[in-house]
mmCIF file of C-alpha atoms in Angstrom:
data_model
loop_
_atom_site.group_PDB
_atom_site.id
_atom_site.type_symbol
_atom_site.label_atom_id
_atom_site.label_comp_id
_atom_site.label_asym_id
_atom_site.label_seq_id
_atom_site.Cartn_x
_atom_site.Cartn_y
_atom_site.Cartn_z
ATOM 1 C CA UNK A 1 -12.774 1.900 15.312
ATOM 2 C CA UNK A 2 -13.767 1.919 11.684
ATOM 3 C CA UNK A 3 -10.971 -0.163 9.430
ATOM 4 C CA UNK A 4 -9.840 -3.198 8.483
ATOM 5 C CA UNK A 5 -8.583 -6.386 10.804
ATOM 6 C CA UNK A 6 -6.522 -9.311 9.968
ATOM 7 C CA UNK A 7 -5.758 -11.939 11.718
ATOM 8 C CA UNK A 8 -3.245 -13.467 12.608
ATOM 9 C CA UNK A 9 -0.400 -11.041 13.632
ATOM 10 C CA UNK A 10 2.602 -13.327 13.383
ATOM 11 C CA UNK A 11 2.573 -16.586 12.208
ATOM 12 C CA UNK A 12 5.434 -19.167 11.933
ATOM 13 C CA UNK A 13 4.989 -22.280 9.459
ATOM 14 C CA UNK A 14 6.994 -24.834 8.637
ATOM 15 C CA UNK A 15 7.774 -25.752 4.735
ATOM 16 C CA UNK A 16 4.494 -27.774 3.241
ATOM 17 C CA UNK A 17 2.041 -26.477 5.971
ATOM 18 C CA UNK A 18 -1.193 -24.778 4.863
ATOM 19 C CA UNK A 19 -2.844 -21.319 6.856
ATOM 20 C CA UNK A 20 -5.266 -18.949 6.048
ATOM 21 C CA UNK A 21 -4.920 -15.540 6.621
ATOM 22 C CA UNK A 22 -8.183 -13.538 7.455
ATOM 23 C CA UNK A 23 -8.903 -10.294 6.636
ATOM 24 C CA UNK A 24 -12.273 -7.760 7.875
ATOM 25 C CA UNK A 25 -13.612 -4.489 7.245
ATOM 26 C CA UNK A 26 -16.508 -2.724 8.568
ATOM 27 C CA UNK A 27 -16.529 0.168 6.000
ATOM 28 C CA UNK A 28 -18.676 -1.402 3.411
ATOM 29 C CA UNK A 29 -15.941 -1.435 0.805
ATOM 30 C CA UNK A 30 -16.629 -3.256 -2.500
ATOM 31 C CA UNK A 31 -13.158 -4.057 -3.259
ATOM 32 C CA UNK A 32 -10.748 -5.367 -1.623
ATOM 33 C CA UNK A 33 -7.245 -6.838 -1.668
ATOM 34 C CA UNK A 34 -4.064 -8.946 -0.279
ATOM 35 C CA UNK A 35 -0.245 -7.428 -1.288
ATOM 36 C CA UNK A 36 3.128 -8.785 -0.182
ATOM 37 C CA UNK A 37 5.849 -6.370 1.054
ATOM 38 C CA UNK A 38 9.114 -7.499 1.189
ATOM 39 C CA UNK A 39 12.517 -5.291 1.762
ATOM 40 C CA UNK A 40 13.607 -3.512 -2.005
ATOM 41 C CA UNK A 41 10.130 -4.949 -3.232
ATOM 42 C CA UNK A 42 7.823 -2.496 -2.402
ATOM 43 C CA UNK A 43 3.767 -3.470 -1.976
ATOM 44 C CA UNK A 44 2.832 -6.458 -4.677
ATOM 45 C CA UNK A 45 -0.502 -7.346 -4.895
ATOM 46 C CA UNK A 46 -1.419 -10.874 -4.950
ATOM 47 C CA UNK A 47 -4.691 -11.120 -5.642
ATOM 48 C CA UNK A 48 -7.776 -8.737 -5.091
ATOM 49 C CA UNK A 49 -11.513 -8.773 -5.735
ATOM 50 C CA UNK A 50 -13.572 -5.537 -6.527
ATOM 51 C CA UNK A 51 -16.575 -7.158 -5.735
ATOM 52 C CA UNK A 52 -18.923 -9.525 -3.680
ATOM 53 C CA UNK A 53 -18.199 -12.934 -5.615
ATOM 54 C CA UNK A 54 -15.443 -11.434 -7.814
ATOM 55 C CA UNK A 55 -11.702 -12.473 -7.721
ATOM 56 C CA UNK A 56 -8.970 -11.689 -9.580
ATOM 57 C CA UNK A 57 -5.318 -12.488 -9.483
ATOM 58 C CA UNK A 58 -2.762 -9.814 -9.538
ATOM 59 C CA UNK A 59 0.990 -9.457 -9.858
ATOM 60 C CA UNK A 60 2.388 -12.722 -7.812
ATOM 61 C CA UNK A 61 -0.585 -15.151 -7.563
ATOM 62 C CA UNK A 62 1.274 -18.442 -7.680
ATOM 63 C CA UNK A 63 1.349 -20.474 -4.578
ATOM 64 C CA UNK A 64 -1.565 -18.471 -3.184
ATOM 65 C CA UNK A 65 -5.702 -18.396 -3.189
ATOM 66 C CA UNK A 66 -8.502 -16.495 -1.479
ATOM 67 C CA UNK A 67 -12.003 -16.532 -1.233
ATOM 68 C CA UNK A 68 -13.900 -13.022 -1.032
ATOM 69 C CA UNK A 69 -16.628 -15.496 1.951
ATOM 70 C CA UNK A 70 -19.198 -11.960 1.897
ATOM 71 C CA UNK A 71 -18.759 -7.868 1.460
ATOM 72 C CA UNK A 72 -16.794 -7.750 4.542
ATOM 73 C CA UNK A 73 -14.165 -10.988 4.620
ATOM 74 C CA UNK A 74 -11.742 -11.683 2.201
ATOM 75 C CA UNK A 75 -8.956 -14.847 2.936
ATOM 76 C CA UNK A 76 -5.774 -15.632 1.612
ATOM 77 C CA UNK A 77 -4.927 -19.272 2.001
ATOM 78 C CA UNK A 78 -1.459 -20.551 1.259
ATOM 79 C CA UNK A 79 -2.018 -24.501 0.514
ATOM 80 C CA UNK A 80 1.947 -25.277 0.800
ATOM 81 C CA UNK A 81 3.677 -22.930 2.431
ATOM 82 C CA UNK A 82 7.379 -22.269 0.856
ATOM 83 C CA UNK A 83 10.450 -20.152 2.118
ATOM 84 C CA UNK A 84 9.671 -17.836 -0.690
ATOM 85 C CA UNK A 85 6.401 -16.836 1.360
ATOM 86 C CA UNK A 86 8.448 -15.266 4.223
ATOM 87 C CA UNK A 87 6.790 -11.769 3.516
ATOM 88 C CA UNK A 88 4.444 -9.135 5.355
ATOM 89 C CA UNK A 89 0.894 -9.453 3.694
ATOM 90 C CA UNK A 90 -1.603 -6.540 4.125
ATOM 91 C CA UNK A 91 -4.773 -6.880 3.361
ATOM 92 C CA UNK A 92 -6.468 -3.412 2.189
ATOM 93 C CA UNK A 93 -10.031 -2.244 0.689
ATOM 94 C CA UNK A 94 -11.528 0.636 -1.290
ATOM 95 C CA UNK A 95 -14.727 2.541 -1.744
ATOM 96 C CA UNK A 96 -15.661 2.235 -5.705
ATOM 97 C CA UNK A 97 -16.399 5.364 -5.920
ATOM 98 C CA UNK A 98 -14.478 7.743 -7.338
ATOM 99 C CA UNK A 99 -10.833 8.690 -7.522
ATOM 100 C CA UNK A 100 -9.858 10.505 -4.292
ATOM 101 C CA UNK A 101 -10.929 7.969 -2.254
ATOM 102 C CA UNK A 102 -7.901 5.911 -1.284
ATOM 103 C CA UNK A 103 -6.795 2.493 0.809
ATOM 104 C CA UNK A 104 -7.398 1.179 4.258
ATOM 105 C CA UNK A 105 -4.939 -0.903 4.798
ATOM 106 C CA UNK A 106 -4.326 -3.534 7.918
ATOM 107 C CA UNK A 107 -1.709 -3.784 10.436
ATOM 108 C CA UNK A 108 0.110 -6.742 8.532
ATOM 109 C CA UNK A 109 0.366 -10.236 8.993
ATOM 110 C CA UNK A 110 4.137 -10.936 9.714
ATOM 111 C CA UNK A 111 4.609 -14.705 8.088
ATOM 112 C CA UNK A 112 7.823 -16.482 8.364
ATOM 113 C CA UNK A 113 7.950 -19.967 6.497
ATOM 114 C CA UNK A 114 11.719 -22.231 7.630
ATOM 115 C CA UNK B 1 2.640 -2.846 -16.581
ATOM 116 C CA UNK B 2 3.102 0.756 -15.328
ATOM 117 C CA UNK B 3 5.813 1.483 -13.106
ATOM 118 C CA UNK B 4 6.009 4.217 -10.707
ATOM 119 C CA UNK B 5 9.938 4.841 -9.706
ATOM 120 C CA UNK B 6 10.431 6.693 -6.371
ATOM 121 C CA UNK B 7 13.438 8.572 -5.395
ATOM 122 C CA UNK B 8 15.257 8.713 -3.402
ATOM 123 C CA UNK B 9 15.336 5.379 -2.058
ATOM 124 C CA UNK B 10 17.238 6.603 1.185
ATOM 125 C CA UNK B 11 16.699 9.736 3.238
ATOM 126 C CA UNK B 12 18.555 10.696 6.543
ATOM 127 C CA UNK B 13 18.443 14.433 7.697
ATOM 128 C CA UNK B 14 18.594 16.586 10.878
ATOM 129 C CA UNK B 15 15.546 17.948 12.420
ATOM 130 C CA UNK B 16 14.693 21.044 10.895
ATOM 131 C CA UNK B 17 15.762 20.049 7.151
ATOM 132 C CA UNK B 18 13.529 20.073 4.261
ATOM 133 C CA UNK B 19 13.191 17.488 1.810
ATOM 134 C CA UNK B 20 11.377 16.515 -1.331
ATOM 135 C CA UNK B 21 10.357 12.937 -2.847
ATOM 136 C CA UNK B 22 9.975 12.182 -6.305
ATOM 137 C CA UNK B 23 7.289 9.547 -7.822
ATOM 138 C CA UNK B 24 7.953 9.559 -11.673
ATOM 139 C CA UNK B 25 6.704 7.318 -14.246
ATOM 140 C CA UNK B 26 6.552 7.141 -18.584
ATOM 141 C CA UNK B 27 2.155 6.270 -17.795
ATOM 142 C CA UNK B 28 -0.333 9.083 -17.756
ATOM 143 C CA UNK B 29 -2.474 7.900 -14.657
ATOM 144 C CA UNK B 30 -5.938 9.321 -13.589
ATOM 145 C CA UNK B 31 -5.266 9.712 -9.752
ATOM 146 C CA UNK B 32 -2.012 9.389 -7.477
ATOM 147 C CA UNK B 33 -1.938 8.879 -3.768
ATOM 148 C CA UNK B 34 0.868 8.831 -1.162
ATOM 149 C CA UNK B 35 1.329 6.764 2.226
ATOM 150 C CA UNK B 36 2.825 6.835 4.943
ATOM 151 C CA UNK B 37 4.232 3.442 6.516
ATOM 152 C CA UNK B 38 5.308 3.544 10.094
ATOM 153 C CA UNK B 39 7.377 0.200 11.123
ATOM 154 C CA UNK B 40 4.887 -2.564 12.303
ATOM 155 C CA UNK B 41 1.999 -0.752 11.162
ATOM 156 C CA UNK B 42 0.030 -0.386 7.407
ATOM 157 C CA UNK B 43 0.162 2.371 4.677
ATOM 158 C CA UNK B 44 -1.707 5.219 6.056
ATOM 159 C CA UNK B 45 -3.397 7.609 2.866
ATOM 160 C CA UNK B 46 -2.055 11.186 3.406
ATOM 161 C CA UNK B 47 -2.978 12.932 0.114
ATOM 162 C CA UNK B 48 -4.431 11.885 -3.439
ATOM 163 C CA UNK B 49 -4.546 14.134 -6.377
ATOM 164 C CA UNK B 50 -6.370 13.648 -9.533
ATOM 165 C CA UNK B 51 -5.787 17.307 -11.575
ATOM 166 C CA UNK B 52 -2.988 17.535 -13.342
ATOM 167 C CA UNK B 53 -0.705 20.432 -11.988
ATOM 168 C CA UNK B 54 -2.928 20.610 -8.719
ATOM 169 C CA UNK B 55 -1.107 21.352 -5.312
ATOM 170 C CA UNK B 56 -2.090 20.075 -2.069
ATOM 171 C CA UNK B 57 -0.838 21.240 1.741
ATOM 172 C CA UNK B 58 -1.048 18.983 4.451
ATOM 173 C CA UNK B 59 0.809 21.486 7.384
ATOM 174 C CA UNK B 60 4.200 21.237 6.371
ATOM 175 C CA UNK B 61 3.682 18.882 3.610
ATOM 176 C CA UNK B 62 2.892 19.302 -0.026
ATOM 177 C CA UNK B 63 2.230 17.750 -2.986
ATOM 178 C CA UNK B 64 2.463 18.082 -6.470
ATOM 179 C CA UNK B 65 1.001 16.214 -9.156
ATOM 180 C CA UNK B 66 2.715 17.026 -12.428
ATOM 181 C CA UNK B 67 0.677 18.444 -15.791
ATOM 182 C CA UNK B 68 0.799 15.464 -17.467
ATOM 183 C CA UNK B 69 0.065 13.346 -14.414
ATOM 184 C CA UNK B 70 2.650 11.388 -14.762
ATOM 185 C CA UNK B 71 5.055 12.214 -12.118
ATOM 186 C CA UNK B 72 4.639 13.794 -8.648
ATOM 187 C CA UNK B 73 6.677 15.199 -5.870
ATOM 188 C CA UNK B 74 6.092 15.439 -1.875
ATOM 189 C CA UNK B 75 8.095 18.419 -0.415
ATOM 190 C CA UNK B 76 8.523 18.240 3.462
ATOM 191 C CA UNK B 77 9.128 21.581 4.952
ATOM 192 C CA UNK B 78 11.530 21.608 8.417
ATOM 193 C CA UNK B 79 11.364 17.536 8.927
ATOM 194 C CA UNK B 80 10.583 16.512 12.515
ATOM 195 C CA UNK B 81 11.604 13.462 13.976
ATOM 196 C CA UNK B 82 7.626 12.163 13.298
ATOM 197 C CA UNK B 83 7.852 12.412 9.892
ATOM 198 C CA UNK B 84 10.326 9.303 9.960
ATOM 199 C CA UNK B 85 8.693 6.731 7.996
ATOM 200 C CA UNK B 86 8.165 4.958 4.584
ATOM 201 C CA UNK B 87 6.751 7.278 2.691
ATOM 202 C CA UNK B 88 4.683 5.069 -0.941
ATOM 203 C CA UNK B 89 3.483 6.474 -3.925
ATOM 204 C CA UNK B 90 0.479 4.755 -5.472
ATOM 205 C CA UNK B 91 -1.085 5.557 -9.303
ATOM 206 C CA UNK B 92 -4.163 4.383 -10.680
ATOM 207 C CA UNK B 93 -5.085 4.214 -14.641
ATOM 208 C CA UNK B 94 -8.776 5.111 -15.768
ATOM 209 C CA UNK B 95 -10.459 4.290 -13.079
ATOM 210 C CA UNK B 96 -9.193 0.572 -12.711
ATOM 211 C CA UNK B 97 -8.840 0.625 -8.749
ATOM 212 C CA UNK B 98 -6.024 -1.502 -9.320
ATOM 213 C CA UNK B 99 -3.310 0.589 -8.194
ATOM 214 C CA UNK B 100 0.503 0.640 -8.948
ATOM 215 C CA UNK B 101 3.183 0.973 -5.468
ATOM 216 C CA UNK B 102 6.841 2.999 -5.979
ATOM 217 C CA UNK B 103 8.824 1.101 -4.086
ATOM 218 C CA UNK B 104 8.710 3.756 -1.320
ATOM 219 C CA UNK B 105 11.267 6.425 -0.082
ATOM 220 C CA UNK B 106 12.335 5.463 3.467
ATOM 221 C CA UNK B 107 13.051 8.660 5.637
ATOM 222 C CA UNK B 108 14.575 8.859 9.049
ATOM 223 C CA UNK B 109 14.278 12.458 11.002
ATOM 224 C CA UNK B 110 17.212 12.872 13.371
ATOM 225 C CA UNK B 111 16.798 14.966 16.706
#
C-alpha cells in the first residue's frame, strides 16, 4: 500500500545514546517532514524539507538533525539522546501542489529516552 | 506564529449524541484540514477546505470553514462508538505548506 513507513516502531535509549529514525514514502511527495506529539502538546514540527536537498528547521529543532538522503527518505537523527526526547515522532509528506491536498502521515515512532 | 485553538479539549458522549468541534484562530489562513488520530496509529486527512464559508459532508460529518477563514467547526451528527478518536485541526498561510496543529479535541463514543 501507497504511504509512508518509518522505522523503527519503538525504540528505548538510554541518556547520551545516538539513533536515527527513518522515514519512506512511495508517493512521490516533494516535501516532507518529522513532528513530535506529546500529551497537551499537540503535533510540533521539528524540522521539514519541501524539497530534494532542502531542509529547514521548524518549531523545536534543538537536539535534533535530518538529512532529506533522496525524494523518498528523509532521517531524523538524535546525536544525544535526552529525557526531554521521550515523545511520539511522525514523519509525514505532501504533494506541492495545491491547497486541498493534505498529509500522509506514518504510524509513529514511539521513543522513550531513561 | 499562528495559533489554531481547538475546543473542546475533552469530549465524552453516549452513542447517538451529536457534537461539534471548534478550530478558531486571530490568522486569516488559505486552507484548513482536519484529522483524525486513532491511538497507536497517525493523523488520517478527513476533509480540507480552502473557500471561505464553504461546507463539506463526509456521511454524518461536516465541516465548516468560517467567511473569514479564520475559524472552523466539525459537527458530528448521532456519534458512534467509531468516531472515538483525536480529532486535529491543521491551517496553512499562503501557500507555505508549513502547516499549523490545534492541539486536537479528544472524543470518546460510549455504547
Amino acid at each position: 500500500n501507497a504511504g509512508v513507513t518509518q522505522t523503527p516502531k519503538f525504540q528505548v535509549l538510554k541518556t547520551g545514546q545516538s539513533m536515527t529514525l527513518q522515514c519512506a514514502q512511495d508517493m512521490n511527495h516533494n516535501s516532507m517532514y518529522w513532528y513530535r506529539q506529546d500529551p497537551g502538546m499537540g503535533l510540533r514540527l521539528i524540522y521539514y524539507s519541501a524539497s530534494e536537498g532542502t531542509t529547514d528547521k521548524g518549531e523545536v529543532p534543538n537536539g535534533y538533525n535530518v538529512s532529506r538522503l533522496n525524494k523518498r527518505e528523509f532521517s531524523l537523527r538524535l546525536e544525544s539522546a535526552a529525557p526531554s526526547q521521550t515523545s511520539v515522532y511522525f514523519c509525514a509528506s505532501r504533494e506541492n501542489r495545491g491547497a486541498i491536498y493534505g498529509y500522509t502521515f506514518g504510524s509513529g515512532t514511539r521513543l522513550t529516552v531513561v | 506564529t499562528q495559533l489554531l485553538e481547538q475546543s473542546p479539549q475533552f469530549l465524552s458522549i453516549q452513542e447517538g449524541e451529536n457534537l461539534t468541534v471548534y478550530c478558531n484562530s486571530s490568522s486569516v489562513f488559505s486552507s484548513l484540514q482536519w484529522y483524525r488520530q486513532e491511538p497507536g496509529e497517525g493523523p488520517v486527512l478527513l476533509v480540507t477546505v480552502v473557500t471561505g464559508g464553504e461546507v463539506k459532508k463526509l456521511k454524518r460529518l461536516t465541516f465548516q470553514f468560517g467567511d473569514a477563514r479564520k475559524d472552523s467547526s466539525l459537527h458530528i451528527t448521532a456519534a458512534q462508538p467509531g468516531d472515538t478518536g483525536l480529532y486535529l485541526c491543521a491551517g496553512e498561510a499562503g501557500g507555505s505548506y508549513i502547516p499549523t496543529f490545534g492541539r486536537g479535541t479528544s472524543l470518546i463514543v460510549h455504547p
